[in-house]
Each structure stands twice: as structure tokens, then as C-alpha cells.
PDB file of C-alpha atoms in Angstrom:
ATOM      1  CA  MET A   1      -0.200  -0.264   0.023  1.00 42.00           C
ATOM      2  CA  ALA A   2       1.419   3.236  -0.881  1.00 43.00           C
ATOM      3  CA  ALA A   3       0.549   6.735   0.152  1.00 44.00           C
ATOM      4  CA  THR A   4       1.062   9.894  -0.770  1.00 44.00           C
ATOM      5  CA  ARG A   5       2.346  13.084   0.654  1.00 45.00           C
ATOM      6  CA  ARG A   6       0.447  16.109  -0.058  1.00 46.00           C
ATOM      7  CA  ASP A   7       1.793  19.852   0.177  1.00 47.00           C
ATOM      8  CA  ARG A   8       0.236  23.271  -0.131  1.00 47.00           C
ATOM      9  CA  ASP A   9       1.664  24.846  -3.276  1.00 51.00           C
ATOM     10  CA  ASP A  10       2.053  29.366  -2.938  1.00 53.00           C
ATOM     11  CA  GLY A  11      -1.707  29.591  -4.590  1.00 54.00           C
ATOM     12  CA  GLY A  12      -3.303  27.461  -1.570  1.00 52.00           C
ATOM     13  CA  GLU A  13      -3.872  24.676  -3.655  1.00 53.00           C
ATOM     14  CA  TRP A  14      -2.749  20.960  -2.505  1.00 46.00           C
ATOM     15  CA  LYS A  15      -0.698  19.055  -4.922  1.00 47.00           C
ATOM     16  CA  SER A  16       1.202  15.728  -4.271  1.00 48.00           C
ATOM     17  CA  THR A  17       4.994  15.790  -3.950  1.00 48.00           C
ATOM     18  CA  SER A  18       6.003  12.059  -3.486  1.00 49.00           C
ATOM     19  CA  SER A  19       4.901   8.818  -2.671  1.00 49.00           C
ATOM     20  CA  PHE A  20       6.054   6.133  -0.235  1.00 48.00           C
ATOM     21  CA  GLY A  21       4.866   3.070   1.200  1.00 53.00           C
ATOM     22  CA  LEU A  22       3.037   2.921   4.519  1.00 50.00           C
ATOM     23  CA  ALA A  23       6.149   1.016   6.321  1.00 57.00           C
ATOM     24  CA  GLU A  24       8.372   3.287   5.071  1.00 57.00           C
ATOM     25  CA  LEU A  25       6.340   6.166   6.746  1.00 59.00           C
ATOM     26  CA  PRO A  26       8.465   5.531  10.519  1.00 68.00           C
ATOM     27  CA  GLN A  27      11.808   5.672   9.025  1.00 68.00           C
ATOM     28  CA  ALA A  28      11.176   8.657   7.039  1.00 66.00           C
ATOM     29  CA  TRP A  29       9.654  10.421   9.526  1.00 66.00           C
ATOM     30  CA  PHE A  30      12.453   9.605  11.798  1.00 64.00           C
ATOM     31  CA  ILE A  31      15.126  11.299   9.134  1.00 68.00           C
ATOM     32  CA  ARG A  32      13.214  14.472   9.098  1.00 68.00           C
ATOM     33  CA  LEU A  33      12.912  14.927  12.361  1.00 66.00           C
ATOM     34  CA  ARG A  34      16.421  13.668  13.338  1.00 64.00           C
ATOM     35  CA  ALA A  35      17.593  16.638  10.146  1.00 65.00           C
ATOM     36  CA  GLU A  36      15.198  19.000  12.254  1.00 70.00           C
ATOM     37  CA  VAL A  37      16.550  18.533  15.507  1.00 74.00           C
ATOM     38  CA  TYR A  38      18.539  21.278  16.795  1.00 76.00           C
ATOM     39  CA  ARG A  39      22.205  20.294  17.674  1.00 85.00           C
ATOM     40  CA  PRO A  40      24.327  22.688  19.569  1.00 92.00           C
ATOM     41  CA  ARG A  41      28.143  21.984  18.424  1.00 94.00           C
ATOM     42  CA  GLN A  42      29.030  22.697  22.405  1.00 97.00           C
ATOM     43  CA  ILE A  43      27.081  22.144  25.570  1.00 96.00           C
ATOM     44  CA  ALA A  44      28.168  23.259  29.265  1.00 97.00           C
ATOM     45  CA  VAL A  45      26.694  20.540  31.883  1.00 97.00           C
ATOM     46  CA  LEU A  46      26.290  22.312  35.478  1.00 97.00           C
ATOM     47  CA  LEU A  47      26.061  19.314  38.307  1.00 96.00           C
ATOM     48  CA  PRO A  48      27.696  19.419  41.538  1.00 95.00           C
ATOM     49  CA  GLU A  49      30.792  17.731  41.994  1.00 94.00           C
ATOM     50  CA  GLY A  50      30.577  17.676  45.824  1.00 93.00           C
ATOM     51  CA  GLY A  51      27.448  17.870  48.369  1.00 91.00           C
ATOM     52  CA  ARG A  52      24.661  16.383  48.890  1.00 90.00           C
ATOM     53  CA  PHE A  53      23.623  16.106  45.099  1.00 90.00           C
ATOM     54  CA  GLN A  54      26.804  14.629  44.248  1.00 92.00           C
ATOM     55  CA  TRP A  55      25.796  10.572  43.734  1.00 93.00           C
ATOM     56  CA  VAL A  56      22.755  11.969  41.861  1.00 92.00           C
ATOM     57  CA  ALA A  57      25.485  14.156  39.591  1.00 94.00           C
ATOM     58  CA  ALA A  58      27.736  10.845  39.194  1.00 95.00           C
ATOM     59  CA  ALA A  59      24.324   8.865  38.110  1.00 94.00           C
ATOM     60  CA  LEU A  60      23.720  11.798  35.596  1.00 94.00           C
ATOM     61  CA  ARG A  61      26.778  12.583  34.684  1.00 96.00           C
ATOM     62  CA  ALA A  62      27.842   8.728  33.936  1.00 96.00           C
ATOM     63  CA  GLY A  63      24.428   8.716  31.750  1.00 95.00           C
ATOM     64  CA  ILE A  64      25.421  11.786  29.560  1.00 95.00           C
ATOM     65  CA  LEU A  65      28.747  10.413  28.804  1.00 97.00           C
ATOM     66  CA  ALA A  66      27.447   6.861  27.902  1.00 96.00           C
ATOM     67  CA  ALA A  67      24.914   8.561  25.381  1.00 94.00           C
ATOM     68  CA  TYR A  68      27.617  11.056  24.219  1.00 95.00           C
ATOM     69  CA  PHE A  69      29.635   8.064  23.510  1.00 96.00           C
ATOM     70  CA  GLU A  70      27.014   6.200  21.479  1.00 93.00           C
ATOM     71  CA  GLN A  71      26.739   8.891  18.922  1.00 91.00           C
ATOM     72  CA  PRO A  72      29.106   8.421  16.082  1.00 93.00           C
ATOM     73  CA  SER A  73      32.320  10.933  16.565  1.00 94.00           C
ATOM     74  CA  ALA A  74      31.504  13.151  14.034  1.00 92.00           C
ATOM     75  CA  GLU A  75      27.975  13.673  15.540  1.00 89.00           C
ATOM     76  CA  ARG A  76      29.164  14.841  18.905  1.00 94.00           C
ATOM     77  CA  PRO A  77      28.749  18.097  20.556  1.00 95.00           C
ATOM     78  CA  ILE A  78      31.750  19.121  22.637  1.00 97.00           C
ATOM     79  CA  LEU A  79      30.837  18.823  26.341  1.00 97.00           C
ATOM     80  CA  ARG A  80      32.032  20.906  29.202  1.00 98.00           C
ATOM     81  CA  PHE A  81      31.475  20.270  32.916  1.00 98.00           C
ATOM     82  CA  TYR A  82      31.418  22.686  35.447  1.00 97.00           C
ATOM     83  CA  ASP A  83      30.939  22.646  39.140  1.00 97.00           C
ATOM     84  CA  SER A  84      28.000  23.999  40.344  1.00 95.00           C
ATOM     85  CA  ALA A  85      27.905  22.790  43.717  1.00 94.00           C
ATOM     86  CA  ASP A  86      27.757  26.523  45.159  1.00 94.00           C
ATOM     87  CA  PRO A  87      24.159  28.001  44.248  1.00 92.00           C
ATOM     88  CA  ASN A  88      25.315  31.368  44.743  1.00 93.00           C
ATOM     89  CA  GLN A  89      27.849  31.281  41.726  1.00 94.00           C
ATOM     90  CA  VAL A  90      25.627  29.567  39.485  1.00 93.00           C
ATOM     91  CA  TRP A  91      24.918  32.544  37.414  1.00 92.00           C
ATOM     92  CA  PRO A  92      28.561  33.328  36.974  1.00 94.00           C
ATOM     93  CA  LEU A  93      29.041  29.999  35.696  1.00 95.00           C
ATOM     94  CA  PHE A  94      26.474  29.825  33.517  1.00 94.00           C
ATOM     95  CA  GLN A  95      27.686  33.155  32.014  1.00 94.00           C
ATOM     96  CA  GLN A  96      31.269  31.761  32.253  1.00 97.00           C
ATOM     97  CA  ALA A  97      29.530  28.636  30.262  1.00 97.00           C
ATOM     98  CA  VAL A  98      28.462  31.234  27.367  1.00 96.00           C
ATOM     99  CA  ALA A  99      31.995  33.023  27.131  1.00 97.00           C
ATOM    100  CA  ASP A 100      33.112  29.773  26.755  1.00 97.00           C
ATOM    101  CA  GLY A 101      31.310  28.366  23.329  1.00 97.00           C
ATOM    102  CA  ALA A 102      28.119  26.781  24.891  1.00 97.00           C
ATOM    103  CA  GLU A 103      25.106  26.491  23.234  1.00 95.00           C
ATOM    104  CA  MET A 104      23.190  24.542  25.621  1.00 94.00           C
ATOM    105  CA  VAL A 105      23.264  23.972  29.251  1.00 95.00           C
ATOM    106  CA  LEU A 106      22.275  21.251  30.896  1.00 95.00           C
ATOM    107  CA  GLY A 107      21.759  21.659  34.451  1.00 93.00           C
ATOM    108  CA  PRO A 108      21.784  22.937  37.492  1.00 94.00           C
ATOM    109  CA  LEU A 109      20.824  20.331  39.664  1.00 91.00           C
ATOM    110  CA  ASP A 110      20.317  21.739  42.805  1.00 90.00           C
ATOM    111  CA  LYS A 111      16.510  23.494  43.058  1.00 89.00           C
ATOM    112  CA  ASP A 112      18.254  26.683  44.962  1.00 90.00           C
ATOM    113  CA  ALA A 113      20.801  26.605  41.686  1.00 91.00           C
ATOM    114  CA  VAL A 114      17.780  26.876  39.598  1.00 90.00           C
ATOM    115  CA  THR A 115      16.303  29.299  41.429  1.00 87.00           C
ATOM    116  CA  ARG A 116      19.148  31.605  41.314  1.00 87.00           C
ATOM    117  CA  LEU A 117      19.448  31.221  37.945  1.00 84.00           C
ATOM    118  CA  LEU A 118      16.052  32.867  37.169  1.00 82.00           C
ATOM    119  CA  GLN A 119      16.703  35.706  39.081  1.00 80.00           C
ATOM    120  CA  GLY A 120      19.874  36.614  36.534  1.00 75.00           C
ATOM    121  CA  GLU A 121      18.705  38.090  33.124  1.00 77.00           C
ATOM    122  CA  ASP A 122      16.706  35.997  30.966  1.00 79.00           C
ATOM    123  CA  PRO A 123      19.126  33.540  29.226  1.00 83.00           C
ATOM    124  CA  VAL A 124      20.722  33.523  25.317  1.00 86.00           C
ATOM    125  CA  ILE A 125      20.601  29.969  25.216  1.00 91.00           C
ATOM    126  CA  PRO A 126      18.451  27.414  26.106  1.00 91.00           C
ATOM    127  CA  ILE A 127      18.951  25.434  29.684  1.00 92.00           C
ATOM    128  CA  LEU A 128      17.861  22.259  30.393  1.00 91.00           C
ATOM    129  CA  ALA A 129      17.386  21.909  34.309  1.00 91.00           C
ATOM    130  CA  PRO A 130      16.706  18.931  35.850  1.00 89.00           C
ATOM    131  CA  ASN A 131      14.698  20.585  38.831  1.00 87.00           C
ATOM    132  CA  GLN A 132      12.369  22.831  39.240  1.00 85.00           C
ATOM    133  CA  ALA A 133      12.595  26.477  40.548  1.00 83.00           C
ATOM    134  CA  ASP A 134      10.784  28.234  43.386  1.00 78.00           C
ATOM    135  CA  HIS A 135       9.827  30.963  41.405  1.00 71.00           C
ATOM    136  CA  GLN A 136       6.862  32.871  40.746  1.00 72.00           C
ATOM    137  CA  GLY A 137       7.918  35.230  38.405  1.00 72.00           C
ATOM    138  CA  PRO A 138       8.000  35.328  34.523  1.00 74.00           C
ATOM    139  CA  VAL A 139       8.322  32.612  32.342  1.00 72.00           C
ATOM    140  CA  LEU A 140      11.828  32.492  30.497  1.00 78.00           C
ATOM    141  CA  PRO A 141      10.903  31.204  27.107  1.00 81.00           C
ATOM    142  CA  ASN A 142      14.754  29.207  27.051  1.00 84.00           C
ATOM    143  CA  LEU A 143      14.621  27.732  30.374  1.00 85.00           C
ATOM    144  CA  PHE A 144      13.365  24.098  30.460  1.00 85.00           C
ATOM    145  CA  GLN A 145      12.683  22.482  34.131  1.00 86.00           C
ATOM    146  CA  PHE A 146      12.189  19.167  34.843  1.00 81.00           C
ATOM    147  CA  GLY A 147      11.142  17.877  38.087  1.00 75.00           C
ATOM    148  CA  LEU A 148       9.230  15.545  40.147  1.00 63.00           C
ATOM    149  CA  ALA A 149       7.472  17.239  42.141  1.00 64.00           C
ATOM    150  CA  PRO A 150       4.834  15.662  44.307  1.00 60.00           C
ATOM    151  CA  GLU A 151       2.540  18.036  43.528  1.00 60.00           C
ATOM    152  CA  ASP A 152       2.389  17.936  40.057  1.00 57.00           C
ATOM    153  CA  GLU A 153       1.309  14.434  40.114  1.00 54.00           C
ATOM    154  CA  ALA A 154      -2.026  13.267  40.201  1.00 53.00           C
TER     155      ALA A 154
END
């Protein structure tokens, strides 16, 4: 069974652009999505090297490195690790990472550090924080927070 992809031309009319088998659909979408995914050339990883979250940070670091080495070497971004054990230094650390060439930041892990990061300026690059801040202010478009807060569970 074959399907035809249809796209709109400039005049608002629909036209057939290609034909493919339905079995090829998942592979075709995977290839297309992979091409559209944002792939930073350098990622800063803000994880504590000491303190109460050092064991969680070590597990995250191991997972990041495992995923990193699973990629073909030509597709690997540069990874730079920064010690974010002191929540009071997270904004200067973020600024340093940007100055060093980071195009994306993973971290910080500590909730207080994420909150302090929100107290800085609007970040110019995407931040993926594996925790949620205690913050009631405006939402920053480049900050993506992932946490397992019990109040979010239903």
C-alpha cells in the first residue's frame, strides 16, 4: 500500500509531492525529525562535584557520557563540565559557560541553583534544568525545567 504526501503550493492548492510505502513512514519521519532537531556544537553541563547531590550528579554524568559515546564521533558535541556545587555561583558559572562557547546548558541540578539562575538575566541559550525552581516570576522561554514535584502528580 502506498501513500502520497500532499503539500500546499504558493497558491493555496494542494499538490502531490512524493509517494512512499506506509512501512517506510516511521523511517521517513525519523530521518526528517532528526534533520530538524537542534544540535548544539557545545554543551555546558552544570553539575555539583560535591555536596548532598554529588551521587545524583555522578549518575547523571555517567548517563550523559554513555549517551555521548553512543553517537558517531562526527556528531558528538563538545561537552564541558562545570562544578555547580555552590548555588550562589550558578549565574556567573552560566555566564562563563556562554563565554566559553556553550550553545546549550544542562543543569543545574540543585533547586536553589535553578532558582538563582532565574534571578539573572533572560538566558540567551537553552537551559535544560533537571529540577524545578521555586519561582513565581515570569516564565523564561529558554528555560526548560524537569522535576518530579509531588504536587504535580495526579
